[in-house]
Amino acid sequence: MDHSYQAWQDVLAEEFFGQQHAGHPTLFYVDDDVEQELRHGYGLEEPLARCVGRFLRLGTAEPYSALEDYRWRRRQQDKDGVPAFLPLLACSVMAASRMVNDHNHRATAYHARFSELLTGADKQLGSHHYEPVSRMWQVLASWQHSQKGARGLCTLPAPADLPSNRSMIGFAQSQALLSGADRSFLPELFRSLREHGTTWPLPGETLLAQIEIRGMERHFSKGFRNALREEEFRPFLAKLIGNYAASWDGSDELVPTGVTRAELLVRLDAGRLSWVARLRSAEQKERIELKGGVVLEQLGDTAYYEVAGLPAPSADTLTRGIRRDGDNLVLSRPSSSVLVFARDDVLGVWAGTDGFRPGEAHVVLAAPSAQRDVQRLLDKAASTGRSADTSKLAWVPQGWSLHKPVTFDDAVTLRRALQEVQGAVGLLQPPAQFKLRLEGGLKLAPSLDPHLYLRGGEPQVVLPDATEGTGTLLVDGKERLELRKAIAAGRPVPLAVLRLEPGRHTVSYAGAEIGFATADQAVVEPKVTKVCGFTVVDGQASESPSLLVEQTLPTGITGADCTGAIPQNAATVMELCHRDADEVVFAAADGRLWTLEAPEQPDWWTERLPDTPAPLRFETDFHGIGGWLLERRSGRWRGRPVNPGTPKPKSTGNPQAWARAVLNAQQASVEPTWAAYVQAAKELDR
């Protein structure tokens, strides 16, 4: 990759995913006009499409492989940075913005537009090439969700939300639906609907119907109007505009880009409702003062703030909406007739949430105008909490109904019920899941290993929406019947019920795999406050150690020579090998193969220990790698496991040589793990 591609990557990352988007819905909108504005505004010499097209490997099965390789190299340098394929995704949005009828193509001919944009010909890149681009969109969505809103709120649809015939190109199309002019018009639309006393926020489908009834579609871009007429794509358009409605705080404009939006949430603690703010910005101040005497005080080292100076949550303040401005920050909460609480892991109490979480308990408060919709939803999908709590609790807003504890054991049923009921609960969909991941669990010493958990406190596994019901969940290579019920219901899958032994474990599903470890305890090294070592004067080290002060620390000698040290995260295992073996080899689980030679006896042994006999064995260290150590003596092979793991010989190394070595030594052991290696070798040797 040359400088021009990286320049485009940096410009797009800053323009659409910079910290100025914290707390805002982010649309990755790029058309020809936007491309020209960015090129001239940032002084980029090469047009975007030409820059990307130069790095395509046309005529091959993987035309985007160079871009994917570049993304992986960049990820090694910055794991939290924006995935480095934004220029290609921007081109895919530009192609979607060009989807109109002309003399050559129909409005639905996406791939012809995409190919024409990047190659100059409409048949160089076809639909069979596009799957890697679709995966890139999902990676981008997962990354944006992982930033917890600090780099903008994700507006990409979940794969399950897309029409089946648009399952790949729908990501790019979704970003081309609302232009900048469309988004600037939304507050005017929302206000005109709110003025008629409508329950707010309205679900997206109702918003689209109102746009058509009032003839307001003429105020929107052609891309929006085309999508509005498409029955297959209309449901996602409804969700997109509904999300904007849910984030609107009642002001004349959406919170401007570049102004951080702090969310005002309701907290339920000790029988009292109070306000708490969540600031998604990467920069956290301890104290923030806003207009009207409102003050935010940071709660510990978290993204949450105590709020002072606002009227307490009540039926009036919850339904009116609140906004307070400060220096480059807006604290706001849109009006809402339904309030959902869930347990917050950081606060340790009940706090307002954006949507229902399958398998977890909720407290639901509903204003009189929303009680019918809430009751219909609970009757259709809730496992507990269907009946309203009739006890007179002082903290419940006057006239509002209370349901607790509300749980939804089946996520599939919940999603279907939300789509059917719509109304005031239409925006409370469970959050979209784009990749296999772990959540929760009791972590041991995250500073040593972020994926180390206390045995018995293993995490839950969240399955991606795109593969729901299409794969088999394997734990350490085996399907576990205890997990089937949670998988079928679409809930997070608890691993603690498996009673796993301490050690490393893997979870795989639909081609994706993640690993974690469990232990009964973890040794955490204490932080060093004083440094002991040998002072150096005129090149001579002192004979005895002492505490090094600031002046002597830079030249002092501390610790040992660590130039050949192994990183702490690499497990080291030492094995003894026979010196008189005819052959010693190590077959790694990943397909690599080593021949181990016995080292020569060092000269200083005989100089310092003349009576010491020659050793019968030599040491071999294995750093962060597992497999089988094989020795041939007197024509017979013997083997010992070294963190053997599951054999995957196709991943690297020389699989053929590995298979020959394993098959030659197949009688080396009767352990089941060795039998798995032999079986893998036989499959390779077919």
XYZ file of C-alpha atoms in Angstrom:
686
model
C 0.000 0.000 0.000
C 1.250 3.473 -0.794
C 0.717 6.767 0.987
C -2.447 7.684 -0.939
C -4.449 4.696 0.343
C -3.417 5.337 3.944
C -4.231 9.037 3.487
C -7.779 8.138 2.395
C -8.071 5.712 5.328
C -7.053 8.427 7.804
C -9.410 11.011 6.275
C -12.429 8.674 6.314
C -11.650 7.505 9.855
C -11.486 11.074 11.131
C -14.484 12.316 9.132
C -16.940 9.539 10.019
C -15.540 7.761 13.112
C -13.611 10.468 14.938
C -14.228 11.306 18.567
C -16.470 14.188 17.512
C -19.144 11.544 16.755
C -19.326 10.346 20.387
C -22.946 9.606 21.275
C -24.264 10.328 17.748
C -25.786 7.914 15.221
C -23.082 7.646 12.544
C -23.976 7.231 8.883
C -21.001 6.376 6.642
C -22.518 8.405 3.803
C -20.259 8.863 0.739
C -21.488 9.905 -2.704
C -19.674 11.655 -5.557
C -20.187 15.106 -4.032
C -18.928 14.036 -0.603
C -15.903 12.358 -2.207
C -14.983 15.575 -4.009
C -15.439 17.659 -0.853
C -13.146 15.339 1.107
C -10.549 15.211 -1.674
C -10.324 18.985 -2.044
C -10.820 19.761 1.651
C -7.978 17.484 2.785
C -5.743 18.072 -0.228
C -5.817 14.483 -1.526
C -4.431 14.212 -5.029
C -5.827 10.854 -6.160
C -9.593 10.189 -6.460
C -10.891 7.584 -4.025
C -12.076 4.988 -6.564
C -8.861 5.154 -8.599
C -6.775 4.787 -5.439
C -8.683 1.657 -4.321
C -8.826 0.178 -7.841
C -5.024 0.136 -8.117
C -4.789 -2.439 -5.333
C -7.393 -4.902 -6.626
C -6.148 -8.255 -7.860
C -8.469 -8.563 -10.822
C -8.848 -11.916 -12.531
C -8.274 -13.831 -9.267
C -10.726 -15.535 -6.926
C -9.871 -13.019 -4.167
C -9.616 -9.553 -5.745
C -9.624 -7.784 -2.349
C -6.909 -9.909 -0.717
C -4.276 -7.138 -0.803
C -6.653 -4.817 1.078
C -7.445 -7.528 3.625
C -3.742 -8.229 4.175
C -3.123 -4.521 4.712
C -5.906 -4.366 7.268
C -4.334 -7.240 9.265
C -0.916 -5.589 9.231
C -2.421 -2.346 10.527
C -4.343 -4.243 13.200
C -1.101 -5.638 14.603
C 0.055 -2.042 15.148
C -3.225 -0.675 16.544
C -5.818 -3.209 17.680
C -8.329 -0.535 18.734
C -7.995 1.598 15.599
C -10.638 1.879 12.885
C -10.388 -1.229 10.638
C -8.177 -0.261 7.693
C -10.549 -1.024 4.818
C -12.618 2.182 4.938
C -11.641 3.301 1.394
C -13.078 0.106 -0.104
C -16.279 0.373 1.988
C -16.639 4.034 1.010
C -16.534 2.966 -2.648
C -19.246 0.400 -1.942
C -21.467 3.192 -0.558
C -20.720 5.397 -3.583
C -21.865 2.537 -5.819
C -25.118 2.292 -3.822
C -25.688 6.044 -4.203
C -25.519 5.611 -8.011
C -28.290 2.990 -8.150
C -30.783 4.704 -10.450
C -32.295 3.706 -13.767
C -30.232 4.843 -16.751
C -29.678 3.671 -20.318
C -27.325 0.873 -19.218
C -28.550 -0.510 -15.875
C -31.652 -0.914 -13.768
C -31.856 0.745 -10.361
C -31.227 -2.639 -8.675
C -27.982 -3.375 -10.555
C -25.592 -2.811 -7.652
C -22.647 -5.006 -8.618
C -22.426 -3.476 -12.090
C -22.161 -0.028 -10.483
C -19.535 -1.237 -8.017
C -17.440 -2.901 -10.722
C -17.745 0.097 -13.022
C -16.649 2.467 -10.267
C -13.494 0.518 -9.375
C -12.459 -1.053 -12.700
C -14.173 0.954 -15.453
C -16.023 -2.172 -16.622
C -19.341 -3.476 -15.318
C -18.468 -7.206 -15.271
C -14.990 -7.333 -13.727
C -16.366 -7.635 -10.164
C -19.488 -9.742 -9.659
C -21.686 -10.802 -6.785
C -19.520 -13.910 -6.228
C -16.600 -11.613 -5.335
C -18.518 -9.490 -2.840
C -18.658 -11.725 0.253
C -15.355 -10.379 1.725
C -16.766 -6.836 1.488
C -19.871 -7.975 3.372
C -17.643 -9.415 6.114
C -15.743 -6.130 6.298
C -19.006 -4.295 7.017
C -19.739 -6.665 9.889
C -16.219 -6.237 11.267
C -16.706 -2.453 11.155
C -20.018 -2.758 13.013
C -18.457 -5.011 15.673
C -15.592 -2.566 16.132
C -17.971 0.383 16.480
C -20.054 -1.477 19.071
C -16.865 -2.378 20.972
C -16.106 1.347 21.354
C -19.399 1.725 23.293
C -20.456 4.808 21.348
C -17.190 6.753 21.791
C -16.698 6.652 17.990
C -20.350 7.099 17.054
C -23.477 4.963 17.441
C -23.651 2.243 14.795
C -26.377 2.585 12.140
C -25.447 -0.588 10.239
C -28.255 -3.144 10.182
C -27.852 -6.536 11.782
C -27.577 -9.264 9.127
C -30.926 -10.652 10.254
C -32.594 -7.297 9.491
C -31.676 -7.350 5.791
C -33.840 -8.798 3.001
C -32.526 -12.204 1.927
C -31.725 -10.993 -1.583
C -29.764 -8.032 -0.139
C -27.959 -9.912 2.631
C -24.556 -8.708 1.394
C -25.094 -5.374 -0.352
C -27.630 -4.120 2.198
C -24.873 -2.839 4.485
C -23.632 -0.408 1.833
C -27.158 0.511 0.781
C -28.134 1.267 4.375
C -25.493 3.988 4.563
C -26.687 5.623 1.326
C -30.303 6.084 2.464
C -30.172 9.314 4.479
C -28.144 12.175 3.029
C -26.960 15.100 5.126
C -29.966 17.129 3.961
C -32.274 14.270 5.008
C -30.817 14.200 8.497
C -31.082 17.969 8.927
C -34.796 17.756 8.080
C -35.568 15.025 10.649
C -36.047 17.338 13.700
C -38.670 19.339 11.786
C -40.467 16.096 10.927
C -40.294 14.809 14.495
C -41.564 18.069 15.963
C -44.549 18.219 13.618
C -45.564 14.751 14.786
C -44.943 15.467 18.475
C -47.116 18.596 18.382
C -50.205 16.436 17.937
C -49.701 14.808 21.345
C -48.371 11.564 19.921
C -46.708 9.019 22.198
C -42.964 9.412 21.669
C -40.727 8.027 20.336
C -42.784 6.578 17.515
C -41.654 3.302 15.920
C -40.037 3.622 12.515
C -42.900 2.052 10.538
C -45.314 4.593 11.985
C -42.909 7.415 11.089
C -42.728 6.214 7.476
C -46.526 5.972 7.305
C -46.840 9.530 8.635
C -44.323 10.783 6.046
C -46.484 9.295 3.291
C -49.818 10.448 4.761
C -48.556 14.027 5.103
C -46.839 14.023 1.694
C -43.496 14.878 3.299
C -41.421 12.465 1.214
C -40.790 15.297 -1.240
C -38.459 16.853 1.367
C -36.180 13.791 1.279
C -33.479 12.703 -1.161
C -34.163 10.488 -4.157
C -32.367 7.555 -2.502
C -34.669 7.776 0.515
C -37.780 7.987 -1.678
C -36.701 4.960 -3.721
C -36.116 2.897 -0.574
C -39.490 4.028 0.791
C -41.206 2.430 -2.220
C -39.350 -0.897 -1.901
C -41.296 -3.374 0.232
C -38.245 -5.582 0.873
C -35.999 -2.763 2.031
C -38.624 -0.669 3.800
C -38.371 -2.506 7.192
C -34.738 -1.518 7.584
C -35.431 2.068 6.553
C -38.062 2.095 9.305
C -35.539 0.891 11.874
C -32.951 3.458 10.766
C -35.276 6.467 11.040
C -36.746 5.044 14.262
C -33.264 5.009 15.834
C -32.830 8.662 14.920
C -36.190 9.440 16.521
C -35.139 7.654 19.710
C -31.954 9.751 19.948
C -33.700 13.082 19.249
C -33.834 15.290 22.322
C -36.586 17.658 21.163
C -34.330 20.497 19.983
C -34.352 22.289 16.630
C -31.519 20.124 15.339
C -29.932 16.810 16.083
C -26.989 17.321 18.434
C -24.396 18.764 16.029
C -21.438 16.637 15.033
C -18.442 17.686 17.081
C -20.543 18.272 20.205
C -20.379 15.353 22.622
C -23.755 13.969 23.640
C -24.098 12.778 27.233
C -27.057 10.462 27.787
C -29.341 11.171 30.716
C -30.414 7.873 32.289
C -32.736 7.023 35.157
C -31.292 5.060 38.079
C -33.344 2.968 40.509
C -31.573 2.476 43.814
C -32.910 1.860 47.328
C -36.506 2.642 46.333
C -35.671 5.985 44.747
C -35.449 7.260 41.175
C -32.573 9.596 40.331
C -30.627 10.836 37.313
C -27.252 9.556 36.153
C -25.395 10.641 32.997
C -23.299 8.435 30.714
C -20.610 10.136 28.662
C -19.397 8.122 25.686
C -16.411 10.370 24.950
C -12.899 8.935 25.293
C -11.945 12.008 27.364
C -13.522 11.930 30.812
C -13.529 15.086 32.978
C -14.116 14.805 36.715
C -16.570 17.738 36.851
C -18.699 19.327 34.113
C -20.882 22.417 34.533
C -23.865 23.017 32.223
C -26.351 25.855 31.791
C -29.131 26.187 34.340
C -26.964 25.167 37.302
C -26.674 21.523 36.264
C -23.429 19.879 37.423
C -22.010 16.457 36.500
C -19.615 14.751 38.948
C -17.744 11.663 37.706
C -18.451 8.430 39.596
C -15.023 6.937 40.212
C -13.076 5.984 37.103
C -16.174 5.260 34.999
C -18.127 6.812 32.136
C -21.000 7.621 34.556
C -21.697 10.941 36.289
C -23.861 11.970 39.242
C -26.298 14.704 38.128
C -27.219 17.660 40.327
C -29.528 20.571 39.505
C -32.340 18.756 37.649
C -35.878 18.087 38.891
C -36.210 14.482 40.090
C -37.588 11.900 37.621
C -41.388 12.076 37.600
C -44.293 11.470 35.232
C -43.804 15.014 33.906
C -40.010 15.034 33.446
C -39.974 11.540 31.915
C -42.523 12.359 29.202
C -41.307 15.895 28.364
C -37.691 15.228 27.469
C -34.703 17.139 28.858
C -31.786 19.017 27.287
C -28.994 21.053 28.899
C -26.081 22.592 26.975
C -22.518 23.147 28.085
C -19.100 23.842 26.601
C -19.019 21.506 23.567
C -21.335 19.059 25.353
C -25.079 18.411 25.414
C -26.836 16.444 28.148
C -30.153 15.166 26.826
C -32.878 12.598 27.138
C -35.690 12.276 24.566
C -39.224 12.012 25.861
C -40.405 8.451 26.261
C -43.516 6.752 27.527
C -41.768 3.466 28.412
C -38.854 3.124 30.826
C -36.915 -0.166 31.008
C -34.378 -0.902 33.774
C -31.726 -3.616 33.805
C -28.907 -4.330 36.238
C -25.885 -2.216 35.322
C -22.555 -4.007 35.889
C -20.675 -0.741 36.504
C -23.170 1.043 38.756
C -24.244 -2.134 40.535
C -27.908 -1.020 40.569
C -30.878 -0.820 38.193
C -30.408 1.714 35.389
C -32.310 2.663 32.233
C -31.350 0.691 29.133
C -31.901 1.037 25.380
C -33.470 -2.379 24.838
C -34.444 -5.688 26.410
C -31.708 -8.225 27.180
C -32.855 -11.832 26.672
C -32.407 -14.008 29.740
C -32.005 -11.053 32.154
C -34.469 -9.520 34.608
C -35.983 -6.083 33.894
C -38.186 -3.540 35.618
C -40.652 -1.911 33.212
C -42.496 1.364 33.821
C -45.177 2.459 31.335
C -47.072 5.745 31.007
C -50.872 5.459 30.558
C -50.553 6.019 26.791
C -48.147 3.058 26.453
C -49.637 0.536 28.870
C -51.650 -1.255 26.201
C -48.576 -1.816 23.997
C -46.478 -2.987 26.951
C -49.141 -5.450 28.084
C -49.498 -6.885 24.563
C -45.736 -7.407 24.327
C -45.505 -9.096 27.723
C -48.461 -11.355 26.971
C -46.812 -12.489 23.740
C -43.201 -12.969 24.839
C -42.459 -12.527 28.562
C -41.663 -15.521 30.763
C -42.243 -13.602 34.023
C -43.680 -10.220 34.985
C -46.746 -10.257 32.750
C -49.080 -9.028 35.475
C -48.750 -5.426 36.617
C -47.574 -4.875 40.211
C -50.537 -3.252 41.979
C -48.693 -2.352 45.197
C -48.506 1.390 45.832
C -44.799 2.162 45.681
C -43.791 5.765 46.307
C -41.103 5.818 43.608
C -43.432 4.784 40.745
C -44.449 7.916 38.729
C -48.099 8.849 39.205
C -50.393 7.024 36.773
C -47.619 4.753 35.460
C -47.810 0.949 35.635
C -45.052 -1.292 37.007
C -43.996 -4.787 35.883
C -41.217 -6.707 37.672
C -39.256 -8.857 37.269
C -39.773 -9.085 33.514
C -37.692 -11.743 31.750
C -37.676 -12.964 28.158
C -36.238 -16.468 28.000
C -36.643 -16.739 24.242
C -34.946 -14.017 22.178
C -36.505 -15.260 18.930
C -40.025 -14.909 20.353
C -39.137 -11.471 21.773
C -37.944 -10.111 18.407
C -41.047 -11.427 16.661
C -43.352 -9.912 19.297
C -41.633 -6.511 19.075
C -42.168 -6.474 15.312
C -45.838 -7.381 15.716
C -46.682 -4.980 18.532
C -44.585 -1.948 17.463
C -46.215 1.027 19.220
C -44.347 2.500 22.191
C -42.156 -0.609 22.595
C -41.103 -0.876 18.954
C -37.589 0.493 19.568
C -36.665 -1.820 22.452
C -35.065 -4.476 20.233
C -32.191 -6.503 21.767
C -28.831 -5.072 20.635
C -27.486 -6.471 17.367
C -24.684 -9.049 17.593
C -22.200 -9.129 14.736
C -19.620 -11.657 15.940
C -19.036 -14.510 18.367
C -17.944 -13.027 21.691
C -17.718 -13.583 25.445
C -19.492 -11.422 28.015
C -19.754 -11.352 31.784
C -17.907 -13.847 33.948
C -15.557 -13.316 36.900
C -12.191 -12.220 35.540
C -8.955 -13.033 37.350
C -6.166 -10.469 37.075
C -7.128 -8.788 33.766
C -3.710 -7.102 33.740
C -2.097 -10.517 33.263
C -4.627 -12.014 30.862
C -7.880 -10.298 29.783
C -9.427 -13.710 29.086
C -8.595 -15.441 32.385
C -11.643 -16.331 34.525
C -12.181 -17.824 37.961
C -13.202 -21.471 37.695
C -16.974 -21.581 38.227
C -17.282 -17.976 37.051
C -16.892 -18.637 33.327
C -18.401 -16.081 30.907
C -21.427 -16.363 28.652
C -21.144 -16.859 24.893
C -23.092 -14.480 22.641
C -23.826 -15.915 19.190
C -23.856 -13.673 16.108
C -27.254 -12.852 14.606
C -26.148 -13.767 11.081
C -25.526 -17.423 11.966
C -28.417 -17.974 14.357
C -29.545 -21.587 14.033
C -27.036 -22.418 11.275
C -24.141 -23.869 13.267
C -23.205 -26.124 16.166
C -21.656 -24.615 19.293
C -18.559 -26.581 20.305
C -16.735 -26.207 23.615
C -13.242 -27.691 23.473
C -14.247 -29.386 20.224
C -17.364 -31.080 21.626
C -21.076 -30.306 21.478
C -22.591 -29.993 24.967
C -26.243 -30.964 25.398
C -26.597 -28.730 28.474
C -26.346 -25.653 26.238
C -28.905 -26.550 23.575
C -31.868 -24.893 25.283
C -30.175 -21.482 25.540
C -28.900 -21.724 21.943
C -32.376 -22.517 20.590
C -33.841 -19.568 22.497
C -31.255 -17.124 21.124
C -29.993 -16.189 24.613
C -26.396 -15.756 25.792
C -25.092 -19.258 26.505
C -23.734 -19.771 30.071
C -20.483 -21.765 30.265
C -20.427 -21.980 34.075
C -22.915 -24.884 33.995
C -20.283 -27.078 32.287
C -17.974 -27.177 35.355
C -14.857 -26.918 33.176
C -11.478 -27.943 34.560
C -8.791 -25.267 35.054
C -6.814 -24.577 31.881
C -7.284 -23.197 28.378
C -10.580 -23.697 26.534
C -11.989 -22.899 23.116
C -15.488 -22.036 21.914
C -16.304 -22.342 18.207
C -19.460 -21.675 16.206
C -20.127 -21.346 12.466
C -16.433 -21.122 11.572
C -15.473 -18.601 14.284
C -13.412 -19.536 17.356
C -12.496 -17.713 20.568
C -10.406 -18.870 23.512
C -10.251 -18.242 27.237
C -8.661 -19.765 30.334
C -9.877 -20.709 33.808
C -7.945 -21.005 37.067
C -8.553 -21.340 40.793
C -6.242 -18.434 41.541
C -3.849 -16.036 39.861
C -0.617 -14.649 41.223
C -0.437 -10.902 40.661
C 3.007 -9.383 40.951
C 3.068 -6.375 43.306
C 3.804 -2.998 41.783
C 7.397 -1.924 42.304
C 7.758 1.296 44.299
C 11.484 0.971 45.082
C 14.241 -0.248 42.771
C 17.215 -2.225 44.056
C 20.403 -2.670 41.998
C 24.105 -1.974 41.644
C 25.359 1.567 41.209
C 27.980 2.213 38.526
C 30.862 4.685 39.033
C 33.471 5.238 36.304
C 32.321 2.053 34.603
C 32.681 -0.072 37.751
C 29.671 -1.655 39.446
C 29.476 -1.622 43.239
C 30.170 -4.894 45.070
C 26.883 -4.855 46.989
C 23.346 -3.850 45.958
C 21.534 -0.810 47.271
C 18.350 1.184 46.670
C 18.780 3.249 43.517
C 17.710 6.871 43.720
C 16.575 9.015 40.806
C 20.128 10.187 40.033
C 21.683 6.702 39.937
C 18.766 4.804 38.386
C 19.552 5.586 34.701
C 23.117 4.197 34.956
C 22.536 1.515 37.563
C 22.371 -2.219 36.887
C 19.017 -3.774 37.768
C 17.763 -7.317 37.358
C 19.263 -9.648 34.785
C 19.933 -9.551 31.061
C 16.452 -10.043 29.571
C 17.298 -9.575 25.909
C 16.350 -13.172 25.182
C 13.374 -13.317 27.493
C 10.042 -14.737 26.440
C 6.929 -12.529 26.760
C 4.906 -13.236 29.885
C 1.829 -14.277 27.936
C 3.683 -17.214 26.305
C 3.382 -20.388 28.400
C 6.785 -22.078 28.823
C 7.114 -25.841 29.287
C 10.452 -27.614 29.839
C 10.888 -31.258 28.776
C 13.873 -33.631 29.167
C 14.984 -35.527 26.017
C 17.265 -38.599 25.868
C 20.731 -37.922 24.454
C 21.038 -41.470 23.163
C 17.808 -41.338 21.103
C 18.193 -42.087 17.395
C 15.763 -39.300 16.508
C 13.814 -36.647 18.450
C 11.051 -34.659 16.727
C 8.306 -32.328 17.905
C 4.946 -32.358 16.053
C 3.107 -29.116 16.880
C -0.687 -28.925 16.889
C -0.652 -26.311 14.122
C 1.214 -28.473 11.585
C 4.800 -27.395 12.215
C 7.518 -30.029 12.680
C 10.941 -29.735 14.334
C 13.901 -32.132 14.584
C 15.640 -31.618 17.937
C 19.426 -32.043 18.119
C 21.224 -32.770 21.387
C 23.439 -29.810 22.320
C 27.145 -30.313 22.916
C 28.395 -30.405 26.480
C 29.790 -26.917 27.351
C 33.526 -26.634 28.049
C 33.077 -24.967 31.404
C 31.467 -28.142 32.796
C 34.741 -30.042 32.778
C 36.698 -26.955 33.865
C 34.565 -26.294 36.918
C 33.102 -29.768 37.597
C 35.691 -32.273 36.357
C 34.094 -35.253 38.147
C 30.590 -34.639 36.774
C 29.564 -37.426 34.362
C 28.075 -36.515 31.003
C 24.329 -35.873 31.369
C 21.940 -38.523 30.064
C 19.339 -35.971 28.961
C 19.101 -32.456 27.568
C 16.505 -29.766 28.184
C 14.110 -28.399 25.578
C 11.853 -25.410 26.261
C 8.509 -24.917 24.492
C 7.227 -21.345 24.533
C 3.518 -20.862 23.926
C 3.214 -23.869 21.581
C 1.660 -27.302 22.061
C 2.013 -30.691 20.443
C 3.710 -34.088 20.925
C 7.390 -34.784 21.655
C 8.417 -38.017 19.854
C 11.615 -40.053 20.478
C 12.843 -43.109 18.521
C 15.116 -45.475 20.456
C 16.049 -48.977 19.356
C 13.613 -48.727 16.455
C 10.612 -47.915 18.674
C 8.817 -44.594 18.969
C 7.655 -43.154 22.297
C 5.680 -39.925 22.736
C 4.838 -37.388 25.435
C 2.190 -34.622 25.197
C 3.239 -30.989 25.653
C 0.034 -28.950 25.986
C -1.220 -30.964 22.994
C -4.474 -29.104 22.222
C -6.586 -29.967 19.172
C -4.550 -30.752 16.040
C -5.118 -28.325 13.147
C -2.302 -29.185 10.741
C -3.764 -27.270 7.784
C -3.207 -23.872 9.367
C 0.561 -23.478 8.890
C 3.884 -25.280 8.372
C 4.379 -28.252 6.045
C 1.308 -30.485 6.540
C 2.655 -33.337 4.388
C 5.903 -33.647 6.341
C 3.948 -33.362 9.592
C 1.562 -36.130 8.539
C 4.436 -38.473 7.529
C 6.184 -37.976 10.881
C 2.996 -38.593 12.885
C 2.091 -41.719 10.904
C 5.628 -43.115 11.270
C 5.249 -42.726 15.046
C 1.579 -43.694 15.339
C 2.406 -46.432 17.889
C 4.108 -43.895 20.192
C 1.225 -43.636 22.659
C -2.244 -44.968 23.436
C -3.564 -41.658 24.808
C -6.758 -40.327 23.133
C -5.089 -37.010 22.338
C -2.387 -38.811 20.328
C -5.086 -40.783 18.501
C -6.542 -37.425 17.391
C -3.149 -36.483 15.910
C -2.910 -39.798 14.073
C -6.433 -39.376 12.706
C -5.642 -35.852 11.511
C -2.510 -37.152 9.790
C -4.482 -39.905 8.060
C -6.971 -37.366 6.731
C -4.123 -35.288 5.327
C -2.490 -38.354 3.795
C -5.561 -39.410 1.820
